[in-house]
Every structure is written in C-alpha cells, then in structure tokens.
PDB file of C-alpha atoms in Angstrom:
ATOM      1  CA  UNK A   1      -0.089   0.089   0.051  1.00  0.00           C
ATOM      2  CA  UNK A   2       1.422   3.466  -0.904  1.00  0.00           C
ATOM      3  CA  UNK A   3       0.153   6.794   0.474  1.00  0.00           C
ATOM      4  CA  UNK A   4      -1.440   9.517  -1.604  1.00  0.00           C
ATOM      5  CA  UNK A   5      -0.038  13.005  -1.167  1.00  0.00           C
ATOM      6  CA  UNK A   6      -2.889  15.387  -0.228  1.00  0.00           C
ATOM      7  CA  UNK A   7      -1.813  18.737  -1.391  1.00  0.00           C
ATOM      8  CA  UNK A   8      -4.269  20.263   0.909  1.00  0.00           C
ATOM      9  CA  UNK A   9      -3.386  18.482   4.070  1.00  0.00           C
ATOM     10  CA  UNK A  10      -2.645  21.906   5.664  1.00  0.00           C
ATOM     11  CA  UNK A  11      -6.641  22.150   5.740  1.00  0.00           C
ATOM     12  CA  UNK A  12      -7.625  19.614   8.631  1.00  0.00           C
ATOM     13  CA  UNK A  13     -10.406  17.242   7.899  1.00  0.00           C
ATOM     14  CA  UNK A  14     -13.498  17.748   9.967  1.00  0.00           C
ATOM     15  CA  UNK A  15     -13.146  16.333  13.584  1.00  0.00           C
ATOM     16  CA  UNK A  16      -9.495  16.230  13.031  1.00  0.00           C
ATOM     17  CA  UNK A  17      -7.909  19.392  13.571  1.00  0.00           C
ATOM     18  CA  UNK A  18      -5.386  20.082  16.630  1.00  0.00           C
ATOM     19  CA  UNK A  19      -7.543  20.650  19.325  1.00  0.00           C
ATOM     20  CA  UNK A  20      -4.890  21.960  21.913  1.00  0.00           C
ATOM     21  CA  UNK A  21      -6.083  19.654  24.522  1.00  0.00           C
ATOM     22  CA  UNK A  22      -3.665  17.132  26.034  1.00  0.00           C
ATOM     23  CA  UNK A  23      -5.500  13.943  26.930  1.00  0.00           C
ATOM     24  CA  UNK A  24      -3.011  13.592  29.700  1.00  0.00           C
ATOM     25  CA  UNK A  25      -3.718   9.875  30.089  1.00  0.00           C
ATOM     26  CA  UNK A  26      -1.318   9.462  32.851  1.00  0.00           C
ATOM     27  CA  UNK A  27      -3.690  11.178  35.082  1.00  0.00           C
ATOM     28  CA  UNK A  28      -6.849   8.513  34.772  1.00  0.00           C
ATOM     29  CA  UNK A  29      -5.935   6.357  37.400  1.00  0.00           C
ATOM     30  CA  UNK A  30      -4.937   8.972  39.778  1.00  0.00           C
ATOM     31  CA  UNK A  31      -8.128   9.364  42.017  1.00  0.00           C
ATOM     32  CA  UNK A  32      -6.202  12.043  44.297  1.00  0.00           C
ATOM     33  CA  UNK A  33      -5.242  14.264  41.158  1.00  0.00           C
ATOM     34  CA  UNK A  34      -8.470  13.800  39.373  1.00  0.00           C
ATOM     35  CA  UNK A  35     -10.213  15.314  42.590  1.00  0.00           C
ATOM     36  CA  UNK A  36      -8.294  17.987  42.784  1.00  0.00           C
ATOM     37  CA  UNK A  37      -8.617  18.569  39.223  1.00  0.00           C
ATOM     38  CA  UNK A  38     -12.473  18.483  39.384  1.00  0.00           C
ATOM     39  CA  UNK A  39     -12.504  20.643  42.272  1.00  0.00           C
ATOM     40  CA  UNK A  40     -10.230  23.271  40.818  1.00  0.00           C
ATOM     41  CA  UNK A  41     -12.008  27.023  40.128  1.00  0.00           C
ATOM     42  CA  UNK A  42     -10.831  26.949  36.237  1.00  0.00           C
ATOM     43  CA  UNK A  43     -11.908  23.632  35.793  1.00  0.00           C
ATOM     44  CA  UNK A  44     -15.141  23.431  33.017  1.00  0.00           C
ATOM     45  CA  UNK A  45     -17.461  20.606  31.798  1.00  0.00           C
ATOM     46  CA  UNK A  46     -20.472  20.029  29.781  1.00  0.00           C
ATOM     47  CA  UNK A  47     -23.130  17.303  29.547  1.00  0.00           C
ATOM     48  CA  UNK A  48     -23.487  14.746  26.834  1.00  0.00           C
ATOM     49  CA  UNK A  49     -26.463  12.495  26.404  1.00  0.00           C
ATOM     50  CA  UNK A  50     -27.649  10.313  23.309  1.00  0.00           C
ATOM     51  CA  UNK A  51     -24.544  11.847  21.699  1.00  0.00           C
ATOM     52  CA  UNK A  52     -25.547  15.227  21.845  1.00  0.00           C
ATOM     53  CA  UNK A  53     -24.797  18.439  23.749  1.00  0.00           C
ATOM     54  CA  UNK A  54     -25.919  21.897  24.048  1.00  0.00           C
ATOM     55  CA  UNK A  55     -24.389  24.549  22.016  1.00  0.00           C
ATOM     56  CA  UNK A  56     -24.690  28.276  22.007  1.00  0.00           C
ATOM     57  CA  UNK A  57     -24.033  31.359  19.917  1.00  0.00           C
ATOM     58  CA  UNK A  58     -21.892  34.201  21.195  1.00  0.00           C
ATOM     59  CA  UNK A  59     -22.215  37.791  20.905  1.00  0.00           C
ATOM     60  CA  UNK A  60     -19.636  38.101  18.335  1.00  0.00           C
ATOM     61  CA  UNK A  61     -21.055  35.150  16.150  1.00  0.00           C
ATOM     62  CA  UNK A  62     -19.073  32.317  17.001  1.00  0.00           C
ATOM     63  CA  UNK A  63     -20.819  28.852  18.099  1.00  0.00           C
ATOM     64  CA  UNK A  64     -19.555  27.090  21.339  1.00  0.00           C
ATOM     65  CA  UNK A  65     -19.831  24.220  23.493  1.00  0.00           C
ATOM     66  CA  UNK A  66     -22.077  25.328  26.627  1.00  0.00           C
ATOM     67  CA  UNK A  67     -19.534  24.676  29.669  1.00  0.00           C
ATOM     68  CA  UNK A  68     -20.172  25.401  33.266  1.00  0.00           C
ATOM     69  CA  UNK A  69     -17.404  25.507  35.964  1.00  0.00           C
ATOM     70  CA  UNK A  70     -17.309  22.367  37.675  1.00  0.00           C
ATOM     71  CA  UNK A  71     -19.040  23.219  41.135  1.00  0.00           C
ATOM     72  CA  UNK A  72     -21.887  24.473  39.173  1.00  0.00           C
ATOM     73  CA  UNK A  73     -22.335  20.971  37.544  1.00  0.00           C
ATOM     74  CA  UNK A  74     -25.201  18.698  37.663  1.00  0.00           C
ATOM     75  CA  UNK A  75     -24.341  15.763  40.165  1.00  0.00           C
ATOM     76  CA  UNK A  76     -23.058  12.494  38.686  1.00  0.00           C
ATOM     77  CA  UNK A  77     -20.034  10.867  40.393  1.00  0.00           C
ATOM     78  CA  UNK A  78     -19.851   7.421  38.478  1.00  0.00           C
ATOM     79  CA  UNK A  79     -20.181   9.147  35.037  1.00  0.00           C
ATOM     80  CA  UNK A  80     -17.764  11.751  35.275  1.00  0.00           C
ATOM     81  CA  UNK A  81     -15.387  11.634  32.263  1.00  0.00           C
ATOM     82  CA  UNK A  82     -11.741  13.544  32.175  1.00  0.00           C
ATOM     83  CA  UNK A  83     -11.129  14.600  28.878  1.00  0.00           C
ATOM     84  CA  UNK A  84      -7.623  16.433  29.427  1.00  0.00           C
ATOM     85  CA  UNK A  85      -6.017  19.733  29.807  1.00  0.00           C
ATOM     86  CA  UNK A  86      -5.430  22.829  27.787  1.00  0.00           C
ATOM     87  CA  UNK A  87      -1.872  24.778  27.188  1.00  0.00           C
ATOM     88  CA  UNK A  88      -3.084  26.922  30.113  1.00  0.00           C
ATOM     89  CA  UNK A  89      -3.969  24.108  32.586  1.00  0.00           C
ATOM     90  CA  UNK A  90      -7.317  24.340  32.636  1.00  0.00           C
ATOM     91  CA  UNK A  91      -9.142  20.482  32.855  1.00  0.00           C
ATOM     92  CA  UNK A  92     -12.087  19.649  30.988  1.00  0.00           C
ATOM     93  CA  UNK A  93     -14.757  16.997  31.934  1.00  0.00           C
ATOM     94  CA  UNK A  94     -17.778  15.545  30.492  1.00  0.00           C
ATOM     95  CA  UNK A  95     -20.574  14.411  32.656  1.00  0.00           C
ATOM     96  CA  UNK A  96     -22.827  11.851  30.857  1.00  0.00           C
ATOM     97  CA  UNK A  97     -26.667  12.446  31.976  1.00  0.00           C
ATOM     98  CA  UNK A  98     -29.962  10.638  30.684  1.00  0.00           C
ATOM     99  CA  UNK A  99     -31.017  14.035  29.242  1.00  0.00           C
ATOM    100  CA  UNK A 100     -29.324  17.384  28.642  1.00  0.00           C
ATOM    101  CA  UNK A 101     -29.839  20.300  31.123  1.00  0.00           C
ATOM    102  CA  UNK A 102     -32.071  23.624  30.391  1.00  0.00           C
ATOM    103  CA  UNK A 103     -31.104  26.949  30.144  1.00  0.00           C
ATOM    104  CA  UNK A 104     -32.551  29.865  31.906  1.00  0.00           C
ATOM    105  CA  UNK A 105     -31.878  32.251  28.921  1.00  0.00           C
ATOM    106  CA  UNK A 106     -33.330  29.550  26.308  1.00  0.00           C
ATOM    107  CA  UNK A 107     -31.009  30.391  23.786  1.00  0.00           C
ATOM    108  CA  UNK A 108     -29.031  27.331  23.938  1.00  0.00           C
ATOM    109  CA  UNK A 109     -29.811  24.115  21.915  1.00  0.00           C
ATOM    110  CA  UNK A 110     -28.850  20.513  21.538  1.00  0.00           C
ATOM    111  CA  UNK A 111     -26.858  19.434  18.745  1.00  0.00           C
ATOM    112  CA  UNK A 112     -25.037  15.993  17.572  1.00  0.00           C
ATOM    113  CA  UNK A 113     -21.952  15.817  16.124  1.00  0.00           C
ATOM    114  CA  UNK A 114     -23.242  16.177  12.190  1.00  0.00           C
ATOM    115  CA  UNK A 115     -24.309  19.812  13.145  1.00  0.00           C
ATOM    116  CA  UNK A 116     -22.083  20.769  15.563  1.00  0.00           C
ATOM    117  CA  UNK A 117     -18.815  19.372  14.242  1.00  0.00           C
ATOM    118  CA  UNK A 118     -19.220  21.922  11.224  1.00  0.00           C
ATOM    119  CA  UNK A 119     -19.765  24.918  13.784  1.00  0.00           C
ATOM    120  CA  UNK A 120     -17.494  24.567  16.669  1.00  0.00           C
ATOM    121  CA  UNK A 121     -13.581  25.665  17.380  1.00  0.00           C
ATOM    122  CA  UNK A 122     -11.432  22.748  16.999  1.00  0.00           C
ATOM    123  CA  UNK A 123     -10.987  22.963  21.081  1.00  0.00           C
ATOM    124  CA  UNK A 124     -14.821  22.180  21.179  1.00  0.00           C
ATOM    125  CA  UNK A 125     -15.094  19.492  18.366  1.00  0.00           C
ATOM    126  CA  UNK A 126     -12.106  17.638  19.964  1.00  0.00           C
ATOM    127  CA  UNK A 127     -13.757  17.600  23.050  1.00  0.00           C
ATOM    128  CA  UNK A 128     -17.268  16.403  21.704  1.00  0.00           C
ATOM    129  CA  UNK A 129     -15.568  13.872  19.776  1.00  0.00           C
ATOM    130  CA  UNK A 130     -13.950  12.338  22.664  1.00  0.00           C
ATOM    131  CA  UNK A 131     -16.937  12.777  24.972  1.00  0.00           C
ATOM    132  CA  UNK A 132     -19.734  11.257  22.682  1.00  0.00           C
ATOM    133  CA  UNK A 133     -17.574   8.178  21.891  1.00  0.00           C
ATOM    134  CA  UNK A 134     -16.961   7.500  25.684  1.00  0.00           C
ATOM    135  CA  UNK A 135     -20.813   8.032  26.134  1.00  0.00           C
ATOM    136  CA  UNK A 136     -22.018   5.542  23.646  1.00  0.00           C
ATOM    137  CA  UNK A 137     -19.641   2.913  24.555  1.00  0.00           C
ATOM    138  CA  UNK A 138     -20.335   3.205  28.439  1.00  0.00           C
ATOM    139  CA  UNK A 139     -23.849   3.204  27.424  1.00  0.00           C
ATOM    140  CA  UNK A 140     -23.635   0.055  25.524  1.00  0.00           C
ATOM    141  CA  UNK A 141     -21.165  -2.098  27.468  1.00  0.00           C
ATOM    142  CA  UNK A 142     -22.307  -2.221  31.025  1.00  0.00           C
ATOM    143  CA  UNK A 143     -21.790  -6.040  31.594  1.00  0.00           C
ATOM    144  CA  UNK A 144     -18.635  -7.954  31.166  1.00  0.00           C
ATOM    145  CA  UNK A 145     -18.338  -9.792  27.735  1.00  0.00           C
ATOM    146  CA  UNK A 146     -16.387 -12.520  29.525  1.00  0.00           C
ATOM    147  CA  UNK A 147     -18.913 -13.697  32.543  1.00  0.00           C
ATOM    148  CA  UNK A 148     -21.830 -11.498  32.129  1.00  0.00           C
ATOM    149  CA  UNK A 149     -21.622  -9.667  35.400  1.00  0.00           C
ATOM    150  CA  UNK A 150     -22.126  -5.471  35.567  1.00  0.00           C
ATOM    151  CA  UNK A 151     -18.712  -3.918  35.189  1.00  0.00           C
ATOM    152  CA  UNK A 152     -18.038  -0.524  36.977  1.00  0.00           C
ATOM    153  CA  UNK A 153     -16.296   2.729  35.731  1.00  0.00           C
ATOM    154  CA  UNK A 154     -12.630   3.026  36.002  1.00  0.00           C
ATOM    155  CA  UNK A 155      -9.775   5.297  34.650  1.00  0.00           C
ATOM    156  CA  UNK A 156     -11.958   8.361  34.704  1.00  0.00           C
ATOM    157  CA  UNK A 157     -14.235   6.849  32.169  1.00  0.00           C
ATOM    158  CA  UNK A 158     -11.807   4.991  29.926  1.00  0.00           C
ATOM    159  CA  UNK A 159     -12.081   1.279  31.350  1.00  0.00           C
ATOM    160  CA  UNK A 160     -15.069  -0.646  32.428  1.00  0.00           C
ATOM    161  CA  UNK A 161     -13.523  -2.944  35.175  1.00  0.00           C
ATOM    162  CA  UNK A 162     -15.481  -6.312  36.137  1.00  0.00           C
ATOM    163  CA  UNK A 163     -15.269  -6.898  39.982  1.00  0.00           C
ATOM    164  CA  UNK A 164     -16.424 -10.540  39.475  1.00  0.00           C
ATOM    165  CA  UNK A 165     -13.395 -12.001  37.163  1.00  0.00           C
ATOM    166  CA  UNK A 166     -11.300  -8.946  37.392  1.00  0.00           C
ATOM    167  CA  UNK A 167     -11.293  -8.452  33.292  1.00  0.00           C
ATOM    168  CA  UNK A 168     -11.079  -4.875  31.834  1.00  0.00           C
ATOM    169  CA  UNK A 169     -12.551  -3.398  28.982  1.00  0.00           C
ATOM    170  CA  UNK A 170     -11.597  -0.657  26.886  1.00  0.00           C
ATOM    171  CA  UNK A 171     -13.663   1.909  24.460  1.00  0.00           C
ATOM    172  CA  UNK A 172     -14.200   0.062  21.386  1.00  0.00           C
ATOM    173  CA  UNK A 173     -13.590   1.555  17.842  1.00  0.00           C
ATOM    174  CA  UNK A 174     -14.519  -0.209  14.612  1.00  0.00           C
ATOM    175  CA  UNK A 175     -12.228   0.134  11.890  1.00  0.00           C
ATOM    176  CA  UNK A 176     -14.075   1.280   8.424  1.00  0.00           C
ATOM    177  CA  UNK A 177     -12.819   1.882   4.780  1.00  0.00           C
ATOM    178  CA  UNK A 178     -13.803   4.980   2.826  1.00  0.00           C
ATOM    179  CA  UNK A 179     -12.708   5.242  -0.899  1.00  0.00           C
ATOM    180  CA  UNK A 180     -13.003   7.182  -3.930  1.00  0.00           C
ATOM    181  CA  UNK A 181     -12.457   4.913  -6.634  1.00  0.00           C
ATOM    182  CA  UNK A 182     -11.179   5.969 -10.123  1.00  0.00           C
ATOM    183  CA  UNK A 183     -10.961   4.252 -13.511  1.00  0.00           C
ATOM    184  CA  UNK A 184      -8.448   4.442 -16.250  1.00  0.00           C
ATOM    185  CA  UNK A 185     -10.185   7.681 -17.996  1.00  0.00           C
ATOM    186  CA  UNK A 186      -9.776   9.375 -14.497  1.00  0.00           C
ATOM    187  CA  UNK A 187     -13.624   9.191 -13.754  1.00  0.00           C
ATOM    188  CA  UNK A 188     -14.941   8.999 -10.375  1.00  0.00           C
ATOM    189  CA  UNK A 189     -17.038   6.403  -8.880  1.00  0.00           C
ATOM    190  CA  UNK A 190     -20.071   7.660  -6.546  1.00  0.00           C
ATOM    191  CA  UNK A 191     -22.943   5.574  -5.120  1.00  0.00           C
ATOM    192  CA  UNK A 192     -26.243   6.176  -3.469  1.00  0.00           C
ATOM    193  CA  UNK A 193     -27.179   4.324  -0.510  1.00  0.00           C
ATOM    194  CA  UNK A 194     -30.939   3.010  -0.464  1.00  0.00           C
ATOM    195  CA  UNK A 195     -32.137   5.121   2.347  1.00  0.00           C
ATOM    196  CA  UNK A 196     -30.367   8.442   1.197  1.00  0.00           C
ATOM    197  CA  UNK A 197     -32.433  11.168  -0.622  1.00  0.00           C
ATOM    198  CA  UNK A 198     -32.900  11.233  -4.501  1.00  0.00           C
ATOM    199  CA  UNK A 199     -29.345  12.948  -5.883  1.00  0.00           C
ATOM    200  CA  UNK A 200     -27.334  12.462  -2.844  1.00  0.00           C
ATOM    201  CA  UNK A 201     -24.134  10.675  -4.024  1.00  0.00           C
ATOM    202  CA  UNK A 202     -20.804  10.061  -1.960  1.00  0.00           C
ATOM    203  CA  UNK A 203     -17.780   7.624  -2.138  1.00  0.00           C
ATOM    204  CA  UNK A 204     -18.424   4.210  -1.060  1.00  0.00           C
ATOM    205  CA  UNK A 205     -17.560   2.782   2.431  1.00  0.00           C
ATOM    206  CA  UNK A 206     -17.889  -0.209   4.749  1.00  0.00           C
ATOM    207  CA  UNK A 207     -16.460  -2.123   7.691  1.00  0.00           C
ATOM    208  CA  UNK A 208     -13.303  -4.002   7.937  1.00  0.00           C
ATOM    209  CA  UNK A 209     -14.102  -7.721   8.612  1.00  0.00           C
ATOM    210  CA  UNK A 210     -12.266 -10.066  10.942  1.00  0.00           C
ATOM    211  CA  UNK A 211      -9.020 -11.504   9.168  1.00  0.00           C
ATOM    212  CA  UNK A 212      -8.752  -8.970   6.487  1.00  0.00           C
ATOM    213  CA  UNK A 213      -6.377  -6.492   5.567  1.00  0.00           C
ATOM    214  CA  UNK A 214      -7.653  -2.694   4.987  1.00  0.00           C
ATOM    215  CA  UNK A 215      -6.784  -3.044   1.600  1.00  0.00           C
ATOM    216  CA  UNK A 216      -8.591  -6.172   1.123  1.00  0.00           C
ATOM    217  CA  UNK A 217     -11.481  -4.674   2.797  1.00  0.00           C
ATOM    218  CA  UNK A 218     -11.410  -1.891   0.025  1.00  0.00           C
ATOM    219  CA  UNK A 219     -11.405  -4.274  -2.751  1.00  0.00           C
ATOM    220  CA  UNK A 220     -14.226  -6.693  -1.067  1.00  0.00           C
ATOM    221  CA  UNK A 221     -16.408  -3.594  -0.120  1.00  0.00           C
ATOM    222  CA  UNK A 222     -16.562  -2.210  -3.626  1.00  0.00           C
ATOM    223  CA  UNK A 223     -16.824  -5.482  -5.160  1.00  0.00           C
ATOM    224  CA  UNK A 224     -19.799  -6.494  -2.739  1.00  0.00           C
ATOM    225  CA  UNK A 225     -21.567  -2.990  -3.504  1.00  0.00           C
ATOM    226  CA  UNK A 226     -21.367  -2.067  -6.794  1.00  0.00           C
ATOM    227  CA  UNK A 227     -19.436  -5.026  -8.674  1.00  0.00           C
ATOM    228  CA  UNK A 228     -16.174  -3.362  -9.409  1.00  0.00           C
ATOM    229  CA  UNK A 229     -12.467  -4.973  -9.320  1.00  0.00           C
ATOM    230  CA  UNK A 230      -9.865  -2.696  -7.632  1.00  0.00           C
ATOM    231  CA  UNK A 231      -6.403  -2.979  -7.900  1.00  0.00           C
ATOM    232  CA  UNK A 232      -4.009  -0.379  -6.364  1.00  0.00           C
ATOM    233  CA  UNK A 233      -5.124   1.174  -2.959  1.00  0.00           C
ATOM    234  CA  UNK A 234      -3.310   4.434  -1.673  1.00  0.00           C
ATOM    235  CA  UNK A 235      -4.089   5.465   1.579  1.00  0.00           C
ATOM    236  CA  UNK A 236      -4.941   8.999   2.383  1.00  0.00           C
ATOM    237  CA  UNK A 237      -6.112  10.013   5.747  1.00  0.00           C
ATOM    238  CA  UNK A 238      -8.201   8.990   8.563  1.00  0.00           C
ATOM    239  CA  UNK A 239     -11.034  10.587  10.569  1.00  0.00           C
ATOM    240  CA  UNK A 240     -12.749   9.629  13.937  1.00  0.00           C
ATOM    241  CA  UNK A 241     -16.375   8.812  13.032  1.00  0.00           C
ATOM    242  CA  UNK A 242     -18.301   8.278  16.582  1.00  0.00           C
ATOM    243  CA  UNK A 243     -21.521   7.292  14.715  1.00  0.00           C
ATOM    244  CA  UNK A 244     -21.401   5.582  16.867  1.00  0.00           C
ATOM    245  CA  UNK A 245     -17.964   3.870  17.227  1.00  0.00           C
ATOM    246  CA  UNK A 246     -15.943   4.026  14.234  1.00  0.00           C
ATOM    247  CA  UNK A 247     -12.699   5.395  12.775  1.00  0.00           C
ATOM    248  CA  UNK A 248     -12.600   6.185   8.952  1.00  0.00           C
ATOM    249  CA  UNK A 249      -9.535   4.927   6.976  1.00  0.00           C
ATOM    250  CA  UNK A 250      -9.526   7.116   3.768  1.00  0.00           C
ATOM    251  CA  UNK A 251      -8.477   5.710   0.412  1.00  0.00           C
ATOM    252  CA  UNK A 252      -7.909   6.507  -3.165  1.00  0.00           C
ATOM    253  CA  UNK A 253      -8.533   3.129  -5.196  1.00  0.00           C
ATOM    254  CA  UNK A 254      -8.078   2.386  -8.974  1.00  0.00           C
ATOM    255  CA  UNK A 255     -10.565   0.153 -10.703  1.00  0.00           C
ATOM    256  CA  UNK A 256      -9.880  -2.586 -12.899  1.00  0.00           C
ATOM    257  CA  UNK A 257     -13.142  -2.956 -14.279  1.00  0.00           C
ATOM    258  CA  UNK A 258     -15.882  -0.424 -14.988  1.00  0.00           C
ATOM    259  CA  UNK A 259     -19.024  -2.572 -15.224  1.00  0.00           C
ATOM    260  CA  UNK A 260     -21.639  -1.439 -12.468  1.00  0.00           C
ATOM    261  CA  UNK A 261     -23.851  -3.835 -10.585  1.00  0.00           C
ATOM    262  CA  UNK A 262     -25.464  -2.617  -7.746  1.00  0.00           C
ATOM    263  CA  UNK A 263     -25.934  -4.978  -4.567  1.00  0.00           C
ATOM    264  CA  UNK A 264     -29.507  -3.013  -4.148  1.00  0.00           C
ATOM    265  CA  UNK A 265     -29.506  -3.870  -0.464  1.00  0.00           C
ATOM    266  CA  UNK A 266     -26.866  -0.848   0.584  1.00  0.00           C
ATOM    267  CA  UNK A 267     -26.422   0.889  -2.687  1.00  0.00           C
ATOM    268  CA  UNK A 268     -29.291   1.692  -4.652  1.00  0.00           C
ATOM    269  CA  UNK A 269     -27.402   3.689  -7.617  1.00  0.00           C
ATOM    270  CA  UNK A 270     -23.892   4.242  -8.849  1.00  0.00           C
ATOM    271  CA  UNK A 271     -22.438   6.196 -11.605  1.00  0.00           C
ATOM    272  CA  UNK A 272     -19.062   7.105 -12.967  1.00  0.00           C
ATOM    273  CA  UNK A 273     -18.584  10.709 -13.289  1.00  0.00           C
ATOM    274  CA  UNK A 274     -15.802  12.726 -15.184  1.00  0.00           C
ATOM    275  CA  UNK A 275     -14.814  16.292 -13.716  1.00  0.00           C
ATOM    276  CA  UNK A 276     -17.090  18.219 -16.165  1.00  0.00           C
ATOM    277  CA  UNK A 277     -19.882  15.758 -15.469  1.00  0.00           C
ATOM    278  CA  UNK A 278     -19.683  15.890 -11.666  1.00  0.00           C
ATOM    279  CA  UNK A 279     -19.318  20.071 -11.723  1.00  0.00           C
ATOM    280  CA  UNK A 280     -22.436  20.390 -14.134  1.00  0.00           C
ATOM    281  CA  UNK A 281     -23.876  17.770 -11.647  1.00  0.00           C
ATOM    282  CA  UNK A 282     -23.408  19.668  -8.464  1.00  0.00           C
ATOM    283  CA  UNK A 283     -24.481  23.047 -10.085  1.00  0.00           C
ATOM    284  CA  UNK A 284     -27.543  21.935 -11.365  1.00  0.00           C
ATOM    285  CA  UNK A 285     -28.543  19.983  -8.206  1.00  0.00           C
ATOM    286  CA  UNK A 286     -28.740  17.042  -9.806  1.00  0.00           C
ATOM    287  CA  UNK A 287     -26.360  15.817  -7.602  1.00  0.00           C
ATOM    288  CA  UNK A 288     -25.938  16.697  -3.981  1.00  0.00           C
ATOM    289  CA  UNK A 289     -22.712  16.636  -2.269  1.00  0.00           C
ATOM    290  CA  UNK A 290     -21.655  14.437   0.666  1.00  0.00           C
ATOM    291  CA  UNK A 291     -22.559  15.758   4.236  1.00  0.00           C
ATOM    292  CA  UNK A 292     -20.214  18.470   5.229  1.00  0.00           C
ATOM    293  CA  UNK A 293     -18.137  16.781   8.156  1.00  0.00           C
ATOM    294  CA  UNK A 294     -17.397  13.624   6.264  1.00  0.00           C
ATOM    295  CA  UNK A 295     -14.091  12.574   4.886  1.00  0.00           C
ATOM    296  CA  UNK A 296     -15.916  11.825   1.764  1.00  0.00           C
ATOM    297  CA  UNK A 297     -15.802  15.382   0.603  1.00  0.00           C
ATOM    298  CA  UNK A 298     -12.213  15.492   0.738  1.00  0.00           C
ATOM    299  CA  UNK A 299     -11.456  12.409  -1.270  1.00  0.00           C
ATOM    300  CA  UNK A 300     -13.454  13.660  -3.975  1.00  0.00           C
ATOM    301  CA  UNK A 301     -11.670  16.979  -3.805  1.00  0.00           C
ATOM    302  CA  UNK A 302      -8.264  15.222  -3.940  1.00  0.00           C
ATOM    303  CA  UNK A 303      -9.470  13.861  -7.330  1.00  0.00           C
ATOM    304  CA  UNK A 304     -11.304  16.693  -8.601  1.00  0.00           C
ATOM    305  CA  UNK A 305      -8.490  19.007  -7.945  1.00  0.00           C
ATOM    306  CA  UNK A 306     -10.065  21.929  -5.853  1.00  0.00           C
ATOM    307  CA  UNK A 307     -13.046  22.514  -3.470  1.00  0.00           C
ATOM    308  CA  UNK A 308     -16.101  21.054  -5.011  1.00  0.00           C
ATOM    309  CA  UNK A 309     -18.344  23.472  -6.942  1.00  0.00           C
ATOM    310  CA  UNK A 310     -22.061  24.334  -5.183  1.00  0.00           C
ATOM    311  CA  UNK A 311     -25.226  24.948  -6.815  1.00  0.00           C
ATOM    312  CA  UNK A 312     -25.491  28.185  -8.542  1.00  0.00           C
ATOM    313  CA  UNK A 313     -28.119  30.589  -6.914  1.00  0.00           C
ATOM    314  CA  UNK A 314     -31.542  30.716  -8.792  1.00  0.00           C
TER     315      UNK A 314
END
C-alpha cells in the first residue's frame, strides 16, 4: 500500500484539527489528582446525552459548547469523564446524563456532531468527539463480555472493570474504509445508499471484517456493493467517526473494471463521473454533495483537484 499525497493537507479534515487538548492519560488512574482537578475553580465541564451536547451562539457570532465551572455542574459521580487539559492548565470533564440540562436564557440548543462538528472550534470539536465516543461505549458496554456480570467505571471513564472476574474492557473503535474509486479514464465512482434522498451521492464505504487487511477490505466492499474490481489502493487520511464508534480510513483506489452492478441492499444507484459531468451535476442540483463533515468530500476533492462546486443561485 502506498500513501496518496494530499495537497490540501494543511486544511484539516473535519473532526481532526489539532484541539490544543492534552488528554493526559497518565492522570486517569490517579484518583487524588482527578479529585483536585475536579474541584479546581478553572475546571470546565459539559453534559453529553445520547450523542448530543448543548451549543450556543456568542455575541460575536461564534458557536461554542455550553460549559460550566465544575462547582455548578449537575451531580453525577459515576459518569464523570476526564477529557484532558489545555495549554493553560484548564481541565475538562464530560458528564453523562439521561437528558441535557435546560438553560434559563433559552438560547442554547441541543446538537449532535453532524451539526456541531461544522460549527464549533477545534478545541470544542475535539472535546465533543472524545465525550460522545466515551458516552456511547459506556451506555452499551455495562456488562462483562467474559462472565456477564455488571462492570464498573474506572480510569476516569476510559475503562470498565469487572469486579467478578477481574477483566478490564476498553472503549471500542471499529475500523471502516471509505474510498474514492477512479478508472483508467480518470472518472470517479460515486454511489447512493438506499436510504439517502434522491440525488445524494458519495464515496463507497464499509467495515473491515475479521481476518482481512484494510486493502482487502477496500477491494471487497467495492466489489460487493457495485461489482467493480479494484487494484491499487492508496491511503490518504483517517477521521474519527463516532456514529457510534468508528474510525474512518480514507483511500484512493484504482478500478480494474468499469461495469457497475449495484447490490440493491446498501447501494441503490452508482455512476461514473468525469470532472465536467460532476461539476455540471453539482451546479444544477442533480447531484447533492456529501455531508459537510465527512472525509468523503475531501477524497472527492483530491480527485477533482480543487474544492467541490456548489449549486448556482437561482
């Protein structure tokens, strides 16, 4: 496998920009340090519930996470997750609750990562990605997979420990591949999933299966979904994708066949596009671009050679 040179690498992919947060993992088992950090007046925290947080607009037009000092936080001793420190020494925690708290000013609103990821600062996005990933894992892994007993939270939210058999369980991340496939005529292959609206096209993607390499996964997924054979596979970049617990591994892939045969289960429609065809389809509204925060748009841009066009105003 080779690595594709990304000329736009200085423009971070959504959810991956440097957050300025040191996760400080060495503190997670230090209960005395965690207690002192939690009680410090500069410490900030926010609530995460069902993959959502509260966001708010500031007077100068920015969007930010709604955070409070720890001493104003709702009570939740067990579900308090240490996320790290910034360069000024401020500690950040996420609090898992069954619902988001209300706001007296009524201006804050709940948002998931698909919305907030495109609005928040790199610091806030980094904190939210970390918190959402931990929350999902905590909610779905309450029992020991070895003996079936209930587990308890440890390491400031980063371990679940079974007190019956001693097993330790760590947050799960599922590797998934996402790929822009091109052919010998330098066209790109885009597909529409069965549950997407008419006109919504994007790159193909799928999960890595047990016992296969990521290159094998790229080739298998493309062949299963659209019947196209793939040869060369080049790695581009990765992206955390906590929907609910994936890491997206992005690739450029070269097709060795061009006859499309969609599976009908995951992919409803697939088409080859030249650059001129894709530009015209985007500008007319015939084709809708990938969702904003996905690495899919970056992969298509790498092939296209510049930012994707948008639909012209009527």
